[in-house]
Amino acid sequence: MDVSTTKKVTSQDFKGTTFISRDAVLSCHLGVDQHELPSDRGEAITLMSEALQSFLKRRYESGTLLGAVGLGGSGGTALIAPALRSLPLGVPKLIVSTVASGQTAPYVGTSDLVLFPSVVDICGINSVSRVILSNAAAAVAGMVHGILMESNESDETATKPTIGITMFGVTTTCVNMVKERLSKEGYETLVFHATGVGGKAMEELVKGGFIQVPLSGKL
């Protein structure tokens, strides 16, 4: 899939491989006859990211998307990450990226997006990138395979009300006791660290309906 904001890629560059053009992605978001990107790079990246999000959402809702993998440098990662984060929790999502080491919070957020270090820059296939890309492809294939092999039997915990609990190290003993009691009462509990991304992740799961009752384990 071409989500570039500069030179267009054509299907001739991907002989024998299913190819989705940039125009097809943009038309999914803007309309059939609207394929133009702004001249400003930042605005173009934002628009292309929104179009990719719309495209992936349609594919997922139609049942034709089981996982997503992206490839990019800093600009490509900034473009692809928001779209992949928009996919539901549990949908395999991975980006092979030059910025996978360091401050990754702006790209991952509270999602289960996996950033896979490219080690070398995204400049074609070489002895290093061939290994990295092969491993990344195998990782995504393994995750999708796991989804396909899942049992259709109902999960017992899916019918139980789910409670989210935030916890600091000094409240661990108390939270463990609460968790044990709730488990005996038939509740599923999800525990989050009360600082950093943990609290935000719990809030997102509450908004998404994964958690019915939030509890604070802070002092």
PDB file of C-alpha atoms in Angstrom:
ATOM      1  CA  MET A   1       0.000   0.000   0.000  1.00  0.00           C
ATOM      2  CA  ASP A   2       1.402   3.386  -1.016  1.00  0.00           C
ATOM      3  CA  VAL A   3       0.961   6.081   1.638  1.00  0.00           C
ATOM      4  CA  SER A   4       3.836   8.280   0.490  1.00  0.00           C
ATOM      5  CA  THR A   5       3.396  12.050   0.414  1.00  0.00           C
ATOM      6  CA  THR A   6       5.977  12.768  -2.299  1.00  0.00           C
ATOM      7  CA  LYS A   7       6.600  10.564  -5.320  1.00  0.00           C
ATOM      8  CA  LYS A   8       3.764   8.210  -6.225  1.00  0.00           C
ATOM      9  CA  VAL A   9       4.486   4.505  -6.394  1.00  0.00           C
ATOM     10  CA  THR A  10       2.937   2.465  -9.207  1.00  0.00           C
ATOM     11  CA  SER A  11       1.869  -1.149  -9.415  1.00  0.00           C
ATOM     12  CA  GLN A  12       4.743  -1.751 -11.831  1.00  0.00           C
ATOM     13  CA  ASP A  13       7.105  -1.435  -8.864  1.00  0.00           C
ATOM     14  CA  PHE A  14       5.404  -4.405  -7.178  1.00  0.00           C
ATOM     15  CA  LYS A  15       5.081  -7.034  -9.872  1.00  0.00           C
ATOM     16  CA  GLY A  16       3.339 -10.154  -8.630  1.00  0.00           C
ATOM     17  CA  THR A  17       2.221  -8.477  -5.389  1.00  0.00           C
ATOM     18  CA  THR A  18      -1.200  -7.033  -4.571  1.00  0.00           C
ATOM     19  CA  PHE A  19      -0.816  -3.247  -4.653  1.00  0.00           C
ATOM     20  CA  ILE A  20      -3.084  -0.504  -3.289  1.00  0.00           C
ATOM     21  CA  SER A  21      -2.374   2.916  -4.744  1.00  0.00           C
ATOM     22  CA  ARG A  22      -2.171   6.193  -2.870  1.00  0.00           C
ATOM     23  CA  ASP A  23      -5.157   7.480  -4.838  1.00  0.00           C
ATOM     24  CA  ALA A  24      -7.239   4.519  -3.654  1.00  0.00           C
ATOM     25  CA  VAL A  25      -6.374   5.294  -0.029  1.00  0.00           C
ATOM     26  CA  LEU A  26      -7.107   9.014  -0.418  1.00  0.00           C
ATOM     27  CA  SER A  27     -10.388   8.455  -2.242  1.00  0.00           C
ATOM     28  CA  CYS A  28     -11.562   6.329   0.671  1.00  0.00           C
ATOM     29  CA  HIS A  29     -11.260   9.418   2.858  1.00  0.00           C
ATOM     30  CA  LEU A  30     -11.779  12.398   0.563  1.00  0.00           C
ATOM     31  CA  GLY A  31     -14.013  11.097  -2.205  1.00  0.00           C
ATOM     32  CA  VAL A  32     -13.616   9.439  -5.583  1.00  0.00           C
ATOM     33  CA  ASP A  33     -12.156  12.397  -7.472  1.00  0.00           C
ATOM     34  CA  GLN A  34     -10.062  13.955  -4.695  1.00  0.00           C
ATOM     35  CA  HIS A  35      -6.511  12.656  -4.762  1.00  0.00           C
ATOM     36  CA  GLU A  36      -4.455  15.785  -4.209  1.00  0.00           C
ATOM     37  CA  LEU A  37      -2.223  16.320  -1.187  1.00  0.00           C
ATOM     38  CA  PRO A  38      -1.289  19.730   0.307  1.00  0.00           C
ATOM     39  CA  SER A  39       2.098  21.107  -0.715  1.00  0.00           C
ATOM     40  CA  ASP A  40       3.083  21.519   2.942  1.00  0.00           C
ATOM     41  CA  ARG A  41       4.754  18.280   4.117  1.00  0.00           C
ATOM     42  CA  GLY A  42       3.273  18.370   7.613  1.00  0.00           C
ATOM     43  CA  GLU A  43      -0.251  18.912   6.314  1.00  0.00           C
ATOM     44  CA  ALA A  44       0.244  16.196   3.698  1.00  0.00           C
ATOM     45  CA  ILE A  45       1.373  13.675   6.331  1.00  0.00           C
ATOM     46  CA  THR A  46      -1.635  14.495   8.534  1.00  0.00           C
ATOM     47  CA  LEU A  47      -4.088  14.105   5.658  1.00  0.00           C
ATOM     48  CA  MET A  48      -2.497  10.879   4.433  1.00  0.00           C
ATOM     49  CA  SER A  49      -2.586   9.479   7.968  1.00  0.00           C
ATOM     50  CA  GLU A  50      -6.294  10.288   8.267  1.00  0.00           C
ATOM     51  CA  ALA A  51      -6.950   8.663   4.900  1.00  0.00           C
ATOM     52  CA  LEU A  52      -5.038   5.539   5.952  1.00  0.00           C
ATOM     53  CA  GLN A  53      -7.072   5.385   9.151  1.00  0.00           C
ATOM     54  CA  SER A  54     -10.319   5.542   7.155  1.00  0.00           C
ATOM     55  CA  PHE A  55      -9.068   2.870   4.764  1.00  0.00           C
ATOM     56  CA  LEU A  56      -8.011   0.470   7.543  1.00  0.00           C
ATOM     57  CA  LYS A  57     -11.275   1.027   9.420  1.00  0.00           C
ATOM     58  CA  ARG A  58     -13.309   0.055   6.368  1.00  0.00           C
ATOM     59  CA  ARG A  59     -11.179  -3.038   5.761  1.00  0.00           C
ATOM     60  CA  TYR A  60     -11.419  -4.109   9.392  1.00  0.00           C
ATOM     61  CA  GLU A  61     -15.186  -3.589   9.593  1.00  0.00           C
ATOM     62  CA  SER A  62     -15.636  -5.580   6.373  1.00  0.00           C
ATOM     63  CA  GLY A  63     -13.702  -8.485   7.883  1.00  0.00           C
ATOM     64  CA  THR A  64     -10.852  -8.367   5.348  1.00  0.00           C
ATOM     65  CA  LEU A  65      -8.170  -7.059   7.741  1.00  0.00           C
ATOM     66  CA  LEU A  66      -6.651  -9.246  10.444  1.00  0.00           C
ATOM     67  CA  GLY A  67      -3.417  -7.337  11.025  1.00  0.00           C
ATOM     68  CA  ALA A  68      -1.357  -4.400   9.786  1.00  0.00           C
ATOM     69  CA  VAL A  69       2.355  -3.812   9.328  1.00  0.00           C
ATOM     70  CA  GLY A  70       4.059  -0.573   8.278  1.00  0.00           C
ATOM     71  CA  LEU A  71       7.542   0.515   7.259  1.00  0.00           C
ATOM     72  CA  GLY A  72       9.031   3.983   7.599  1.00  0.00           C
ATOM     73  CA  GLY A  73      11.510   6.474   8.971  1.00  0.00           C
ATOM     74  CA  SER A  74      10.523   9.290  11.309  1.00  0.00           C
ATOM     75  CA  GLY A  75       8.008  10.817   8.879  1.00  0.00           C
ATOM     76  CA  GLY A  76       6.596   7.451   7.830  1.00  0.00           C
ATOM     77  CA  THR A  77       6.234   6.315  11.425  1.00  0.00           C
ATOM     78  CA  ALA A  78       4.477   9.563  12.360  1.00  0.00           C
ATOM     79  CA  LEU A  79       2.083   8.999   9.444  1.00  0.00           C
ATOM     80  CA  ILE A  80       1.384   5.295   9.962  1.00  0.00           C
ATOM     81  CA  ALA A  81       1.283   5.093  13.776  1.00  0.00           C
ATOM     82  CA  PRO A  82      -1.995   7.026  14.367  1.00  0.00           C
ATOM     83  CA  ALA A  83      -3.786   4.887  11.785  1.00  0.00           C
ATOM     84  CA  LEU A  84      -2.561   1.628  13.295  1.00  0.00           C
ATOM     85  CA  ARG A  85      -3.355   2.836  16.821  1.00  0.00           C
ATOM     86  CA  SER A  86      -6.948   3.377  15.707  1.00  0.00           C
ATOM     87  CA  LEU A  87      -7.368  -0.378  15.164  1.00  0.00           C
ATOM     88  CA  PRO A  88      -8.956  -2.210  18.127  1.00  0.00           C
ATOM     89  CA  LEU A  89      -6.904  -3.718  20.934  1.00  0.00           C
ATOM     90  CA  GLY A  90      -5.730  -7.198  19.956  1.00  0.00           C
ATOM     91  CA  VAL A  91      -5.501  -6.559  16.221  1.00  0.00           C
ATOM     92  CA  PRO A  92      -1.820  -7.225  15.323  1.00  0.00           C
ATOM     93  CA  LYS A  93      -0.140  -3.921  14.490  1.00  0.00           C
ATOM     94  CA  LEU A  94       3.583  -3.416  13.890  1.00  0.00           C
ATOM     95  CA  ILE A  95       5.847  -0.779  12.347  1.00  0.00           C
ATOM     96  CA  VAL A  96       9.437  -1.408  11.278  1.00  0.00           C
ATOM     97  CA  SER A  97      10.910   1.969  12.124  1.00  0.00           C
ATOM     98  CA  THR A  98      14.145   3.915  12.429  1.00  0.00           C
ATOM     99  CA  VAL A  99      12.772   5.597  15.578  1.00  0.00           C
ATOM    100  CA  ALA A 100      11.817   2.408  17.435  1.00  0.00           C
ATOM    101  CA  SER A 101      14.554   3.076  19.996  1.00  0.00           C
ATOM    102  CA  GLY A 102      14.159   6.079  22.285  1.00  0.00           C
ATOM    103  CA  GLN A 103      11.087   8.132  23.178  1.00  0.00           C
ATOM    104  CA  THR A 104       8.347   6.082  21.558  1.00  0.00           C
ATOM    105  CA  ALA A 105       5.348   7.338  23.571  1.00  0.00           C
ATOM    106  CA  PRO A 106       4.171   9.721  20.790  1.00  0.00           C
ATOM    107  CA  TYR A 107       3.942   6.762  18.399  1.00  0.00           C
ATOM    108  CA  VAL A 108       2.634   3.980  20.659  1.00  0.00           C
ATOM    109  CA  GLY A 109       0.471   5.949  23.098  1.00  0.00           C
ATOM    110  CA  THR A 110      -1.787   3.596  25.067  1.00  0.00           C
ATOM    111  CA  SER A 111      -2.170   1.082  22.229  1.00  0.00           C
ATOM    112  CA  ASP A 112      -0.643  -2.373  21.699  1.00  0.00           C
ATOM    113  CA  LEU A 113       1.311  -1.151  18.668  1.00  0.00           C
ATOM    114  CA  VAL A 114       4.700  -2.847  18.320  1.00  0.00           C
ATOM    115  CA  LEU A 115       7.675  -0.808  17.081  1.00  0.00           C
ATOM    116  CA  PHE A 116      10.304  -3.013  15.445  1.00  0.00           C
ATOM    117  CA  PRO A 117      13.804  -1.424  15.195  1.00  0.00           C
ATOM    118  CA  SER A 118      15.019  -1.262  11.598  1.00  0.00           C
ATOM    119  CA  VAL A 119      18.667  -0.936  12.815  1.00  0.00           C
ATOM    120  CA  VAL A 120      19.690   0.497   9.423  1.00  0.00           C
ATOM    121  CA  ASP A 121      17.899   3.274   7.557  1.00  0.00           C
ATOM    122  CA  ILE A 122      15.032   2.462   5.201  1.00  0.00           C
ATOM    123  CA  CYS A 123      17.094   2.595   2.023  1.00  0.00           C
ATOM    124  CA  GLY A 124      16.414  -0.591   0.130  1.00  0.00           C
ATOM    125  CA  ILE A 125      17.306  -4.217   0.758  1.00  0.00           C
ATOM    126  CA  ASN A 126      20.732  -5.166   2.091  1.00  0.00           C
ATOM    127  CA  SER A 127      22.257  -7.901   4.255  1.00  0.00           C
ATOM    128  CA  VAL A 128      20.920  -6.304   7.443  1.00  0.00           C
ATOM    129  CA  SER A 129      17.524  -5.017   6.319  1.00  0.00           C
ATOM    130  CA  ARG A 130      16.742  -8.370   4.701  1.00  0.00           C
ATOM    131  CA  VAL A 131      17.024 -10.089   8.090  1.00  0.00           C
ATOM    132  CA  ILE A 132      15.081  -7.368   9.932  1.00  0.00           C
ATOM    133  CA  LEU A 133      12.224  -7.266   7.434  1.00  0.00           C
ATOM    134  CA  SER A 134      12.001 -11.060   7.324  1.00  0.00           C
ATOM    135  CA  ASN A 135      11.769 -11.224  11.113  1.00  0.00           C
ATOM    136  CA  ALA A 136       9.137  -8.484  11.193  1.00  0.00           C
ATOM    137  CA  ALA A 137       7.061 -10.256   8.552  1.00  0.00           C
ATOM    138  CA  ALA A 138       7.345 -13.520  10.496  1.00  0.00           C
ATOM    139  CA  ALA A 139       6.280 -11.761  13.712  1.00  0.00           C
ATOM    140  CA  VAL A 140       3.123 -10.325  12.118  1.00  0.00           C
ATOM    141  CA  ALA A 141       2.364 -13.622  10.373  1.00  0.00           C
ATOM    142  CA  GLY A 142       2.672 -15.411  13.715  1.00  0.00           C
ATOM    143  CA  MET A 143       0.278 -13.003  15.422  1.00  0.00           C
ATOM    144  CA  VAL A 144      -2.298 -13.301  12.637  1.00  0.00           C
ATOM    145  CA  HIS A 145      -1.899 -17.088  12.650  1.00  0.00           C
ATOM    146  CA  GLY A 146      -2.616 -17.064  16.374  1.00  0.00           C
ATOM    147  CA  ILE A 147      -5.862 -15.176  15.787  1.00  0.00           C
ATOM    148  CA  LEU A 148      -6.929 -17.599  13.065  1.00  0.00           C
ATOM    149  CA  MET A 149      -6.186 -20.582  15.300  1.00  0.00           C
ATOM    150  CA  GLU A 150      -8.100 -19.259  18.300  1.00  0.00           C
ATOM    151  CA  SER A 151     -10.867 -21.472  19.562  1.00  0.00           C
ATOM    152  CA  ASN A 152     -14.447 -20.412  18.886  1.00  0.00           C
ATOM    153  CA  GLU A 153     -15.379 -21.491  22.400  1.00  0.00           C
ATOM    154  CA  SER A 154     -16.641 -18.645  24.551  1.00  0.00           C
ATOM    155  CA  ASP A 155     -14.217 -17.210  27.083  1.00  0.00           C
ATOM    156  CA  GLU A 156     -15.612 -17.448  30.603  1.00  0.00           C
ATOM    157  CA  THR A 157     -14.049 -14.144  31.607  1.00  0.00           C
ATOM    158  CA  ALA A 158     -15.780 -12.347  28.745  1.00  0.00           C
ATOM    159  CA  THR A 159     -19.114 -12.615  30.597  1.00  0.00           C
ATOM    160  CA  LYS A 160     -17.737 -11.231  33.877  1.00  0.00           C
ATOM    161  CA  PRO A 161     -17.767  -7.515  34.721  1.00  0.00           C
ATOM    162  CA  THR A 162     -14.234  -6.178  34.374  1.00  0.00           C
ATOM    163  CA  ILE A 163     -12.694  -3.862  36.957  1.00  0.00           C
ATOM    164  CA  GLY A 164      -9.635  -1.684  36.376  1.00  0.00           C
ATOM    165  CA  ILE A 165      -7.354  -0.890  39.322  1.00  0.00           C
ATOM    166  CA  THR A 166      -4.452   1.558  39.433  1.00  0.00           C
ATOM    167  CA  MET A 167      -1.533   0.682  41.706  1.00  0.00           C
ATOM    168  CA  PHE A 168       1.688   2.115  43.104  1.00  0.00           C
ATOM    169  CA  GLY A 169       4.433  -0.091  44.500  1.00  0.00           C
ATOM    170  CA  VAL A 170       3.518   0.900  48.061  1.00  0.00           C
ATOM    171  CA  THR A 171      -0.119  -0.126  47.492  1.00  0.00           C
ATOM    172  CA  THR A 172       0.694  -3.530  45.960  1.00  0.00           C
ATOM    173  CA  THR A 173      -0.257  -5.526  49.079  1.00  0.00           C
ATOM    174  CA  CYS A 174      -3.623  -3.795  49.343  1.00  0.00           C
ATOM    175  CA  VAL A 175      -4.386  -4.086  45.635  1.00  0.00           C
ATOM    176  CA  ASN A 176      -3.478  -7.787  45.623  1.00  0.00           C
ATOM    177  CA  MET A 177      -5.934  -8.396  48.466  1.00  0.00           C
ATOM    178  CA  VAL A 178      -8.655  -6.452  46.623  1.00  0.00           C
ATOM    179  CA  LYS A 179      -7.888  -8.330  43.409  1.00  0.00           C
ATOM    180  CA  GLU A 180      -8.119 -11.702  45.191  1.00  0.00           C
ATOM    181  CA  ARG A 181     -11.443 -10.797  46.805  1.00  0.00           C
ATOM    182  CA  LEU A 182     -12.913  -9.535  43.539  1.00  0.00           C
ATOM    183  CA  SER A 183     -11.771 -12.704  41.758  1.00  0.00           C
ATOM    184  CA  LYS A 184     -13.612 -14.826  44.314  1.00  0.00           C
ATOM    185  CA  GLU A 185     -16.710 -12.704  43.684  1.00  0.00           C
ATOM    186  CA  GLY A 186     -16.493 -13.474  39.949  1.00  0.00           C
ATOM    187  CA  TYR A 187     -14.931 -10.255  38.677  1.00  0.00           C
ATOM    188  CA  GLU A 188     -12.067  -9.964  36.241  1.00  0.00           C
ATOM    189  CA  THR A 189      -9.498  -7.344  37.308  1.00  0.00           C
ATOM    190  CA  LEU A 190      -6.951  -5.455  35.214  1.00  0.00           C
ATOM    191  CA  VAL A 191      -4.136  -3.760  37.152  1.00  0.00           C
ATOM    192  CA  PHE A 192      -2.296  -0.678  35.852  1.00  0.00           C
ATOM    193  CA  HIS A 193       0.641   1.265  37.222  1.00  0.00           C
ATOM    194  CA  ALA A 194      -0.690   4.594  38.476  1.00  0.00           C
ATOM    195  CA  THR A 195       1.956   6.707  36.747  1.00  0.00           C
ATOM    196  CA  GLY A 196       2.851   7.386  33.136  1.00  0.00           C
ATOM    197  CA  VAL A 197       0.972   5.513  30.462  1.00  0.00           C
ATOM    198  CA  GLY A 198      -0.740   3.089  32.884  1.00  0.00           C
ATOM    199  CA  GLY A 199      -3.456   5.486  34.000  1.00  0.00           C
ATOM    200  CA  LYS A 200      -4.032   6.698  30.459  1.00  0.00           C
ATOM    201  CA  ALA A 201      -4.305   3.114  29.222  1.00  0.00           C
ATOM    202  CA  MET A 202      -6.974   2.372  31.831  1.00  0.00           C
ATOM    203  CA  GLU A 203      -8.910   5.481  30.803  1.00  0.00           C
ATOM    204  CA  GLU A 204      -8.812   4.390  27.153  1.00  0.00           C
ATOM    205  CA  LEU A 205     -10.079   0.916  28.062  1.00  0.00           C
ATOM    206  CA  VAL A 206     -12.896   2.461  30.100  1.00  0.00           C
ATOM    207  CA  LYS A 207     -13.879   4.598  27.101  1.00  0.00           C
ATOM    208  CA  GLY A 208     -13.684   1.530  24.852  1.00  0.00           C
ATOM    209  CA  GLY A 209     -15.976  -0.476  27.105  1.00  0.00           C
ATOM    210  CA  PHE A 210     -13.332  -3.036  28.141  1.00  0.00           C
ATOM    211  CA  ILE A 211     -13.548  -1.901  31.789  1.00  0.00           C
ATOM    212  CA  GLN A 212     -16.895  -1.375  33.519  1.00  0.00           C
ATOM    213  CA  VAL A 213     -15.639  -0.167  36.928  1.00  0.00           C
ATOM    214  CA  PRO A 214     -12.404   1.785  37.626  1.00  0.00           C
ATOM    215  CA  LEU A 215     -10.808   1.717  41.087  1.00  0.00           C
ATOM    216  CA  SER A 216      -7.922   3.850  42.301  1.00  0.00           C
ATOM    217  CA  GLY A 217      -5.169   2.131  44.248  1.00  0.00           C
ATOM    218  CA  LYS A 218      -3.237   5.351  44.907  1.00  0.00           C
ATOM    219  CA  LEU A 219      -2.501   6.710  48.360  1.00  0.00           C
TER     220      LEU A 219
END
